Coordinates of N, CA and C in Angstrom, one line a residue:
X285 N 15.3 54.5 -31.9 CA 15.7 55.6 -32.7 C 17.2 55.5 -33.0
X286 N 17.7 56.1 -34.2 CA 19.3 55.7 -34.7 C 20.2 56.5 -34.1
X287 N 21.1 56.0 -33.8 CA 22.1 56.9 -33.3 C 22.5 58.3 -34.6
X288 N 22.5 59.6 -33.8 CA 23.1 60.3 -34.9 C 24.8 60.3 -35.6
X289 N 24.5 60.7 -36.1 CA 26.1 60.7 -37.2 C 26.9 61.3 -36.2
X290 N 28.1 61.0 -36.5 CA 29.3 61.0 -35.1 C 29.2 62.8 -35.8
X291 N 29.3 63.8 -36.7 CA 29.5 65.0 -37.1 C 28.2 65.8 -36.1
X292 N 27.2 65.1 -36.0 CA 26.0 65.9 -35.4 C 25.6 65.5 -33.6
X293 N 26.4 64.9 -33.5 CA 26.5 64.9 -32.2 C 26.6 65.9 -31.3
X294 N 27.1 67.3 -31.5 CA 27.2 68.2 -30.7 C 26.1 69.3 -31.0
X295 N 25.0 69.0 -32.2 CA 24.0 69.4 -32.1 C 23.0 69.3 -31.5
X296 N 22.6 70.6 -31.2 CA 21.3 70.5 -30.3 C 20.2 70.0 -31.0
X297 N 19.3 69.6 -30.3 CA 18.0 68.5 -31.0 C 17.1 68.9 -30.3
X298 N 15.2 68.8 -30.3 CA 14.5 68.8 -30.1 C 14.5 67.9 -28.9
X299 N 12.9 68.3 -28.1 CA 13.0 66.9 -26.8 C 12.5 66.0 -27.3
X300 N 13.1 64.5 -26.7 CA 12.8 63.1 -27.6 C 11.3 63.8 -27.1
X301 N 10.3 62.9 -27.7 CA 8.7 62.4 -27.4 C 8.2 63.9 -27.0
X302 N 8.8 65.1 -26.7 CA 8.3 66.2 -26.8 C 6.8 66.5 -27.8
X303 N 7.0 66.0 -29.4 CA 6.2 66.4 -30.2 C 6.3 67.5 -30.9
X304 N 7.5 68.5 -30.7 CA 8.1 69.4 -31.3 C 8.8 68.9 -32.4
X305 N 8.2 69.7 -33.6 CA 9.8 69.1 -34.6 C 11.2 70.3 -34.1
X306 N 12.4 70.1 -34.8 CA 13.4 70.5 -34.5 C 13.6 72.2 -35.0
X307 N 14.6 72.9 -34.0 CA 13.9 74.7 -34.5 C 14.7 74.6 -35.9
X308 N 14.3 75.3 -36.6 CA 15.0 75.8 -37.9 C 16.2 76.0 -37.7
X309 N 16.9 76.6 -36.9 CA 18.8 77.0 -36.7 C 19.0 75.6 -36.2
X310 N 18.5 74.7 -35.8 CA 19.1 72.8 -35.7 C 19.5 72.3 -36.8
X311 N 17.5 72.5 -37.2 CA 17.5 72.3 -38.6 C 19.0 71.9 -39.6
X312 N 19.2 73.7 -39.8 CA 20.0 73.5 -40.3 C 21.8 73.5 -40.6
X313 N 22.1 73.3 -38.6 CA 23.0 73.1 -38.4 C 23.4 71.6 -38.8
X314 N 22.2 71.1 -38.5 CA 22.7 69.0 -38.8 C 22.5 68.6 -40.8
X315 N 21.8 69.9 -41.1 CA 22.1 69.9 -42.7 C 23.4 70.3 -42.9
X316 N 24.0 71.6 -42.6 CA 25.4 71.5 -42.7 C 26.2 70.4 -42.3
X317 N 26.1 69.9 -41.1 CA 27.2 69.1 -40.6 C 27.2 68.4 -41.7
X318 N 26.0 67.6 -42.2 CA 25.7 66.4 -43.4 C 26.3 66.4 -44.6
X319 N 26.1 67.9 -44.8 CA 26.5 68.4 -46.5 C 28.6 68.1 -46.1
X320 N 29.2 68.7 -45.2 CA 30.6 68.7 -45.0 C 31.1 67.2 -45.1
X321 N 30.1 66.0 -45.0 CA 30.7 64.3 -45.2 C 30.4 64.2 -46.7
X322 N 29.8 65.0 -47.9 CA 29.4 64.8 -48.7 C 30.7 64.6 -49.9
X323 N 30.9 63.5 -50.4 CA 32.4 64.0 -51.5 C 31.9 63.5 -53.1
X324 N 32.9 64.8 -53.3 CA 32.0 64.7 -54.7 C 33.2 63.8 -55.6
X325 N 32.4 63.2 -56.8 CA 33.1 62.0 -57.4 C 34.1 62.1 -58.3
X326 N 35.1 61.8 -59.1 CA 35.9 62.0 -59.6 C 35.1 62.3 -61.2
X327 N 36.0 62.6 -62.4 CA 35.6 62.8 -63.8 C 35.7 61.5 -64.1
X328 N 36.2 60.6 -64.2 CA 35.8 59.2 -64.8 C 34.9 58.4 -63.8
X329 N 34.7 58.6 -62.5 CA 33.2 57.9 -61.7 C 32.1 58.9 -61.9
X330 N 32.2 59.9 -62.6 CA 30.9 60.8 -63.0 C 30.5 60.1 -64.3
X331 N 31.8 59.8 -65.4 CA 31.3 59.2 -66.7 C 30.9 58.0 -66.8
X332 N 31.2 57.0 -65.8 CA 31.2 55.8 -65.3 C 29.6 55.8 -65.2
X333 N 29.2 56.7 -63.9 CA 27.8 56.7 -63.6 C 26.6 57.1 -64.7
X334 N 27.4 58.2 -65.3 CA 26.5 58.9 -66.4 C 25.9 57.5 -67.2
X335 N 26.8 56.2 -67.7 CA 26.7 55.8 -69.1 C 26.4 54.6 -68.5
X336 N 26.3 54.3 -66.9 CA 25.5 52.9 -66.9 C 23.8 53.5 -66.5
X337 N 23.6 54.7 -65.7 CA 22.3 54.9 -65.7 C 21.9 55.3 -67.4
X338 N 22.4 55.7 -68.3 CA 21.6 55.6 -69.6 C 21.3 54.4 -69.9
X339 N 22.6 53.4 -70.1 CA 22.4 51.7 -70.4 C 21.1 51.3 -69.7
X340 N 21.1 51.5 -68.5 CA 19.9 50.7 -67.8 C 18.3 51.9 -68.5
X341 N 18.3 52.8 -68.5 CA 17.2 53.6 -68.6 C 16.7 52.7 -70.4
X342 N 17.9 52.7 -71.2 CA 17.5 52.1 -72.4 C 17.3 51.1 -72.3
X343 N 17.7 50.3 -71.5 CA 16.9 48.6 -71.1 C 15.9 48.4 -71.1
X344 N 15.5 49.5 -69.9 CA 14.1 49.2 -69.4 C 12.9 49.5 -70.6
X345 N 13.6 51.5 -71.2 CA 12.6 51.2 -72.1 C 12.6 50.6 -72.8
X346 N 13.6 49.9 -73.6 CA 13.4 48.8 -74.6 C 12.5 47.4 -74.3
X347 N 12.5 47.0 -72.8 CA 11.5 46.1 -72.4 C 9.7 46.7 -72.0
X348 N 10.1 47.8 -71.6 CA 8.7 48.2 -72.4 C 8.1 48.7 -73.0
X349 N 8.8 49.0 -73.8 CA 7.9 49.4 -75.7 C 7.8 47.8 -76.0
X350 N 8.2 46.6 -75.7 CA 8.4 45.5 -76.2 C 6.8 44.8 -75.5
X351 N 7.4 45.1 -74.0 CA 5.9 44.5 -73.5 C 5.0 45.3 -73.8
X352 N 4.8 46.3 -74.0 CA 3.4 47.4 -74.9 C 3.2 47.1 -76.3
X353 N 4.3 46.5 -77.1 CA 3.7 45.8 -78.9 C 3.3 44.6 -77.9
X354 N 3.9 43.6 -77.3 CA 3.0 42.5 -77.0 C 1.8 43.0 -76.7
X355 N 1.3 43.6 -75.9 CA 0.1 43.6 -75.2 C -0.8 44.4 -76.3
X356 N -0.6 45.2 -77.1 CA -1.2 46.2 -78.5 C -1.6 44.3 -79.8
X357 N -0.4 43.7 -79.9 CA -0.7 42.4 -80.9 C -1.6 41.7 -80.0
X358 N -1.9 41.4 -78.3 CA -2.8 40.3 -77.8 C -4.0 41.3 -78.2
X359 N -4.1 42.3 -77.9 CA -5.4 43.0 -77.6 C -6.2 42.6 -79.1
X360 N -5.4 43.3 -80.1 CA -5.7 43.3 -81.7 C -6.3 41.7 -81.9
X361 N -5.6 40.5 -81.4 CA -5.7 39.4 -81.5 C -7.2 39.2 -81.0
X362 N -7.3 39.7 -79.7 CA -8.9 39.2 -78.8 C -9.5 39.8 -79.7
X363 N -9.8 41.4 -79.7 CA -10.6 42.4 -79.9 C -10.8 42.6 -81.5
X364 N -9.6 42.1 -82.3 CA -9.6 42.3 -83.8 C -9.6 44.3 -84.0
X365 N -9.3 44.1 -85.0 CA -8.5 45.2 -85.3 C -9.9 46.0 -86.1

């Protein structure tokens, strides 16, 4: 099992191999702790991120609208039109 995050260490946890999941106030004590390491990104690593996930989203579709006209011209080809 992984060591916990050095922030959740002083939370309390369920018993290992018990079979219990964790009580809801753990729960969401080790969600807090998690959310407080969380940092949010600057205005140019937000536009940075914004405009390479579109670049890649329009890649991909552009390779598959391309492999879907291939496969639409084989099919036409076998099966005739």
């Amino acid at each position: 099992m992984a060591n916990p995050a050095p922030d959740t260490e002083g939370v309390a946890r369920s018993q290992a191999g018990s079979g219990q999941p964790p009580r809801p106030a753990t729960f969401l004590a080790q969600v807090m702790a998690e959310m407080r390491k969380v940092v949010q990104p600057t205005r140019q690593e937000l536009i940075t991120y914004t405009v390479v996930v579109m670049l890649f989203v329009s890649v991909i579709m552009a390779f598959i609208f391309g492999v879907d006209q291939l496969s639409k011209a084989l099919m036409d080809l076998i099966f005739g039109s």
